[in-house]
Short mmCIF file of C-alpha atoms and ligand atoms in Angstrom, two decimals:
data_model
loop_
_atom_site.label_atom_id
_atom_site.label_comp_id
_atom_site.label_asym_id
_atom_site.label_seq_id
_atom_site.Cartn_x
_atom_site.Cartn_y
_atom_site.Cartn_z
CA MET A 1 23.21 11.96 35.59
CA GLU A 2 26.06 9.48 34.36
CA ILE A 3 25.69 8.94 30.40
CA ILE A 4 26.88 4.77 29.53
CA ASP A 5 27.10 3.20 26.21
CA SER A 6 28.52 0.07 26.97
CA ARG A 7 26.52 -2.69 28.37
CA ASN A 8 29.46 -4.24 30.33
CA VAL A 9 30.63 -0.71 32.07
CA LEU A 10 26.39 -0.65 32.97
CA GLN A 11 26.31 -4.24 34.44
CA SER A 12 29.56 -4.00 36.69
CA ILE A 13 28.11 -0.55 37.82
CA VAL A 14 24.47 -1.68 39.05
CA LYS A 15 26.35 -5.04 40.14
CA GLU A 16 27.96 -3.40 42.59
CA PHE A 17 25.06 -1.17 43.62
CA ARG A 18 23.40 -4.33 43.90
CA LEU A 19 26.06 -5.57 46.22
CA GLN A 20 25.89 -2.72 48.51
CA GLY A 21 21.96 -3.78 48.78
CA THR A 22 20.51 -0.27 46.31
CA SER A 23 17.19 -0.96 45.11
CA VAL A 24 17.31 0.06 41.27
CA GLY A 25 14.65 0.84 39.03
CA LEU A 26 14.75 1.04 35.57
CA VAL A 27 12.56 3.29 33.03
CA PRO A 28 13.06 1.13 29.03
CA THR A 29 12.32 4.05 26.66
CA MET A 30 12.95 4.80 23.26
CA GLY A 31 13.53 8.18 23.79
CA ALA A 32 11.75 11.51 22.48
CA LEU A 33 10.99 11.68 25.81
CA HIS A 34 7.54 13.41 27.00
CA GLU A 35 5.75 14.14 30.60
CA GLY A 36 4.56 10.43 30.89
CA HIS A 37 7.82 9.04 30.63
CA LEU A 38 8.54 11.82 33.32
CA SER A 39 6.38 9.98 35.49
CA LEU A 40 7.57 6.79 35.43
CA ILE A 41 11.20 8.16 36.12
CA GLN A 42 9.40 10.24 39.11
CA CYS A 43 7.70 6.50 40.40
CA SER A 44 10.46 4.68 40.20
CA ASN A 45 13.12 7.74 42.20
CA LYS A 46 10.15 6.99 44.58
CA GLU A 47 10.27 3.25 44.86
CA ASN A 48 13.82 2.96 44.30
CA ASP A 49 17.74 4.28 45.47
CA ILE A 50 18.38 4.46 42.24
CA THR A 51 17.16 5.07 38.22
CA ILE A 52 18.55 3.53 34.96
CA VAL A 53 16.50 4.93 32.14
CA SER A 54 17.39 3.41 28.51
CA ILE A 55 17.02 4.87 25.51
CA PHE A 56 17.44 2.76 22.44
CA VAL A 57 15.54 3.01 18.60
CA ASN A 58 14.74 -0.75 19.14
CA PRO A 59 14.99 -1.81 14.85
CA THR A 60 13.47 -5.64 15.51
CA GLN A 61 10.28 -3.62 16.84
CA PHE A 62 9.34 -2.13 14.00
CA ASN A 63 7.65 -3.84 11.30
CA ASP A 64 7.83 -0.87 8.75
CA GLN A 65 11.27 0.23 7.95
CA GLU A 66 9.48 4.14 7.21
CA ASP A 67 8.27 3.94 11.09
CA TYR A 68 11.71 3.47 12.15
CA GLN A 69 13.41 5.92 10.30
CA ARG A 70 10.84 8.62 10.84
CA TYR A 71 11.10 7.78 14.84
CA PRO A 72 12.05 11.10 16.80
CA ARG A 73 15.64 10.54 18.04
CA ILE A 74 16.28 13.83 20.37
CA ILE A 75 18.65 13.34 22.51
CA SER A 76 19.94 16.63 23.70
CA ASP A 77 15.84 17.87 24.39
CA ASP A 78 15.84 14.21 26.69
CA ILE A 79 19.40 14.99 28.94
CA LYS A 80 17.41 18.27 29.25
CA LYS A 81 14.30 16.97 30.25
CA LEU A 82 16.29 13.71 32.57
CA GLU A 83 18.22 16.42 34.04
CA SER A 84 15.29 18.52 34.73
CA VAL A 85 13.87 15.22 37.19
CA LYS A 86 16.46 12.46 38.82
CA CYS A 87 18.04 10.45 36.62
CA ASP A 88 21.12 8.51 38.09
CA PHE A 89 22.63 6.59 34.77
CA LEU A 90 21.40 6.90 31.25
CA PHE A 91 21.87 4.17 28.97
CA THR A 92 22.23 5.20 25.56
CA PRO A 93 23.76 1.81 23.69
CA THR A 94 24.25 1.59 19.85
CA LYS A 95 22.83 -1.02 17.66
CA GLU A 96 26.34 -2.83 17.58
CA GLU A 97 26.36 -2.75 21.79
CA MET A 98 22.70 -4.56 21.81
CA TYR A 99 22.60 -6.77 18.58
CA PRO A 100 26.34 -7.86 17.96
CA GLU A 101 24.89 -10.73 16.16
CA GLU A 102 21.67 -11.32 15.23
CA ASP A 103 19.50 -12.52 17.68
CA LYS A 104 17.32 -15.49 16.58
CA ARG A 105 15.09 -15.32 19.76
CA GLU A 106 11.74 -17.02 19.33
CA PHE A 107 8.84 -16.64 22.22
CA ASP A 108 5.54 -18.04 22.50
CA PHE A 109 2.87 -15.29 24.34
CA GLY A 110 0.06 -17.86 23.78
CA ASN A 111 -3.20 -15.78 22.69
CA ILE A 112 -2.03 -12.14 23.76
CA ASP A 113 0.85 -11.15 21.26
CA LYS A 114 -1.73 -12.79 17.98
CA VAL A 115 -4.36 -10.13 18.56
CA MET A 116 -4.43 -6.14 17.94
CA GLU A 117 -0.88 -5.15 18.00
CA GLY A 118 0.51 -8.47 17.22
CA SER A 119 -1.71 -9.19 14.62
CA HIS A 120 -1.15 -5.90 13.30
CA ARG A 121 2.38 -5.40 13.66
CA PRO A 122 3.92 -8.38 12.69
CA GLY A 123 7.14 -9.65 14.77
CA HIS A 124 6.72 -5.93 16.81
CA PHE A 125 6.44 -8.35 20.10
CA ARG A 126 9.01 -10.24 19.74
CA GLY A 127 11.33 -7.54 19.03
CA VAL A 128 9.83 -6.00 22.13
CA ALA A 129 10.51 -8.89 23.85
CA LEU A 130 14.29 -9.38 22.38
CA ILE A 131 15.22 -6.00 23.73
CA VAL A 132 13.54 -5.87 27.20
CA SER A 133 14.82 -9.29 28.00
CA LYS A 134 18.60 -7.54 26.85
CA LEU A 135 17.77 -4.87 29.16
CA PHE A 136 16.80 -6.71 31.60
CA GLU A 137 20.11 -8.96 31.57
CA ILE A 138 22.07 -6.35 31.61
CA VAL A 139 20.61 -4.35 34.53
CA ASN A 140 19.13 -6.62 36.31
CA PRO A 141 17.06 -4.09 38.40
CA HIS A 142 14.68 -4.41 41.12
CA LYS A 143 11.89 -2.92 39.31
CA ALA A 144 10.69 -2.03 35.95
CA TYR A 145 8.27 0.72 35.05
CA PHE A 146 6.26 0.55 31.69
CA GLY A 147 3.01 2.78 30.61
CA GLU A 148 0.19 1.82 30.14
CA LYS A 149 -0.60 3.34 27.13
CA ASP A 150 1.09 0.10 25.56
CA PHE A 151 -1.36 -2.16 27.34
CA GLN A 152 -0.34 -4.69 25.37
CA GLN A 153 3.04 -4.54 25.86
CA VAL A 154 2.69 -4.72 29.40
CA ALA A 155 0.71 -7.77 29.37
CA ILE A 156 3.56 -8.93 26.85
CA ILE A 157 6.60 -7.92 29.33
CA LYS A 158 4.85 -9.75 32.26
CA HIS A 159 4.56 -12.91 30.21
CA LEU A 160 8.30 -12.32 29.67
CA THR A 161 9.36 -12.04 33.14
CA LYS A 162 7.40 -14.61 34.39
CA GLN A 163 8.52 -17.35 30.74
CA LEU A 164 12.60 -15.92 31.63
CA ASN A 165 12.43 -16.08 35.68
CA PHE A 166 13.30 -12.76 35.87
CA ASP A 167 13.21 -11.86 39.23
CA ILE A 168 11.96 -7.93 38.29
CA GLU A 169 8.60 -6.82 39.60
CA ILE A 170 6.76 -5.32 36.67
CA ILE A 171 5.09 -1.64 37.68
CA PRO A 172 2.51 -0.16 35.10
CA CYS A 173 1.73 3.22 35.31
CA GLN A 174 -1.13 5.27 34.52
CA ILE A 175 -2.04 7.48 31.13
CA ILE A 176 -0.39 10.77 31.16
CA ARG A 177 -2.83 12.62 29.19
CA GLU A 178 -2.43 16.24 26.99
CA LYS A 179 -4.97 18.96 28.32
CA ASP A 180 -7.41 17.55 25.43
CA GLY A 181 -7.08 13.98 27.09
CA LEU A 182 -4.67 12.67 24.26
CA ALA A 183 -2.33 10.06 25.41
CA MET A 184 1.07 11.08 25.38
CA SER A 185 3.09 9.29 23.03
CA SER A 186 6.54 10.07 21.19
CA ARG A 187 4.35 10.03 17.93
CA ASN A 188 2.00 13.15 18.89
CA ILE A 189 5.55 15.70 17.81
CA LEU A 190 6.01 14.15 14.47
CA LEU A 191 1.86 15.68 13.47
CA SER A 192 0.86 18.20 11.77
CA GLU A 193 -1.34 21.59 13.32
CA ASP A 194 -4.37 20.29 11.79
CA GLN A 195 -4.08 16.57 12.65
CA ARG A 196 -3.12 17.68 16.50
CA LYS A 197 -6.35 19.70 16.63
CA ASN A 198 -8.56 16.52 14.93
CA VAL A 199 -6.71 14.27 17.31
CA SER A 200 -8.38 14.67 20.29
CA LEU A 201 -11.20 12.83 19.53
CA ILE A 202 -9.57 9.51 19.83
CA SER A 203 -9.82 9.73 23.68
CA LYS A 204 -13.02 11.88 23.87
CA THR A 205 -14.51 8.95 21.89
CA LEU A 206 -13.10 6.71 24.35
CA PHE A 207 -14.36 8.42 27.56
CA GLU A 208 -17.60 8.53 25.90
CA SER A 209 -17.80 4.79 25.24
CA VAL A 210 -17.56 4.51 28.64
CA ASN A 211 -21.16 6.12 29.05
CA LYS A 212 -22.44 4.06 26.49
CA MET A 213 -22.16 0.54 28.37
CA LYS A 214 -25.81 0.88 29.92
CA LEU A 215 -27.12 1.21 26.26
CA LEU A 216 -24.73 -0.72 23.57
CA ASN A 217 -23.21 -4.42 24.22
CA PRO A 218 -19.88 -4.92 23.83
CA THR A 219 -20.25 -5.06 19.77
CA GLU A 220 -22.75 -2.72 19.21
CA THR A 221 -20.10 -0.13 21.44
CA LYS A 222 -17.32 -1.33 19.19
CA GLU A 223 -19.13 -0.14 15.83
CA TRP A 224 -19.87 3.06 17.69
CA VAL A 225 -16.55 4.03 18.57
CA ILE A 226 -15.31 3.37 15.44
CA ARG A 227 -17.76 4.83 13.23
CA LYS A 228 -17.83 8.13 15.10
CA ILE A 229 -13.67 7.91 14.82
CA ASN A 230 -14.16 7.27 11.20
CA GLU A 231 -16.45 10.45 10.60
CA ASN A 232 -13.25 12.20 11.17
CA GLN A 233 -11.43 12.95 7.63
CA PHE A 234 -7.93 13.08 9.75
CA LEU A 235 -8.53 9.72 11.34
CA LYS A 236 -9.01 5.70 10.32
CA VAL A 237 -9.05 3.53 12.80
CA GLU A 238 -7.47 0.36 12.45
CA TYR A 239 -9.06 -1.89 14.92
CA PHE A 240 -10.89 -1.12 18.08
CA GLU A 241 -11.66 -4.39 20.03
CA ILE A 242 -13.26 -4.67 23.81
CA VAL A 243 -10.97 -7.55 25.41
CA ASP A 244 -11.04 -9.03 28.91
CA SER A 245 -7.31 -7.26 30.18
CA GLU A 246 -5.86 -10.64 31.13
CA THR A 247 -6.55 -13.02 28.45
CA LEU A 248 -7.07 -10.16 25.84
CA GLU A 249 -9.97 -12.74 24.45
CA SER A 250 -12.86 -10.65 22.67
CA VAL A 251 -15.82 -9.96 24.88
CA ASN A 252 -19.44 -10.08 23.93
CA GLU A 253 -20.88 -9.44 27.24
CA TRP A 254 -20.51 -6.89 29.88
CA SER A 255 -20.88 -9.32 32.25
CA GLN A 256 -18.12 -12.03 30.88
CA SER A 257 -15.14 -10.28 32.79
CA LYS A 258 -14.59 -8.02 35.80
CA ASN A 259 -12.04 -6.09 34.05
CA ILE A 260 -12.46 -4.94 30.87
CA THR A 261 -10.23 -2.83 28.09
CA GLY A 262 -10.92 -1.34 24.84
CA CYS A 263 -8.13 -0.72 22.97
CA ILE A 264 -7.49 0.87 19.88
CA ALA A 265 -5.28 2.14 16.96
CA VAL A 266 -5.77 4.75 14.68
CA HIS A 267 -3.64 6.54 11.78
CA VAL A 268 -3.39 10.09 11.31
CA GLY A 269 -1.71 10.43 7.75
CA ASN A 270 1.30 7.95 8.47
CA ILE A 271 1.00 8.25 12.01
CA ARG A 272 -0.06 5.60 13.72
CA LEU A 273 -1.50 6.26 17.13
CA ILE A 274 -2.22 3.76 20.05
CA ASP A 275 -5.00 4.30 23.07
CA ASN A 276 -6.91 2.61 25.53
CA ILE A 277 -9.44 2.65 28.42
CA ARG A 278 -10.69 0.90 31.05
CA PHE A 279 -14.54 -0.47 31.41
CA TYR A 280 -15.51 -1.90 34.34
CA SER A 281 -19.02 -4.32 34.37
O1 LIG B 1 7.43 1.31 25.10
C1 LIG B 1 8.49 1.75 24.52
O2 LIG B 1 8.84 2.93 24.56
C2 LIG B 1 9.79 0.38 24.01
O3 LIG B 1 8.56 -0.37 23.00
C3 LIG B 1 10.43 -0.62 24.65
C4 LIG B 1 9.66 -0.91 25.87
C5 LIG B 1 11.44 1.07 25.16
C6 LIG B 1 11.47 -1.49 23.89
O4 LIG B 1 11.87 -0.58 22.92
#
């Protein structure tokens, strides 16, 4: 695995590969890699000749400075993990390399960045769009891989790719869960032992909520999920929304859409976790 921190160097290496007809997969990450990230890399390895992983804790997507400072940075562990799977290039740019000057671009994503994460983390998706578009410009991969835990982020990135005319296929990959159901996240390592024991209630409740569909309408299901999770002293639901998976608009009747997703954000002390579940009507 070659480690590169210069955007120009990476850009010219990839250009050369593409000229030779080599297919390129990109897995953008913020590091603190876990099995979820490794599964994205394995997917990319299956579908491309070379895989490039980027690790960059992107300051513009954090609406909370403390969250940015606290975000785990464990690059030597990450390198070991990347060496255990096949990764051809690791891109680890500095802040100055990615943002040599302030990037003032604004994006219009219609409704999809106004709800859920968008309304609770102002500016978050603009920051994601800034960095992902920069990575796409530098790497220009054939395919880019993103985890479905960040369900709304995948929708935003698909939109961005279309809007900016990137000829890149966005591949969403399924959530990888711990044995007790907790969705894998870089933030999980920040949980205390007690918090860790209690957070499995989030996914357990989401799984159970799918069975409630026969008895409860979406509004009642929402209330049931929020009440059940909030009963736990370690957990505080920020939002749980049941939405059309394409438009991200709230659903009031199960018959309203064939593809429905429940998205949740939960505070566990000062750590914030997200997860989601598919409902089929
Ligand atoms: O999902 C993430 O880890 C980040 O939001 C991403 C896509 C790497 C952009 O910084």
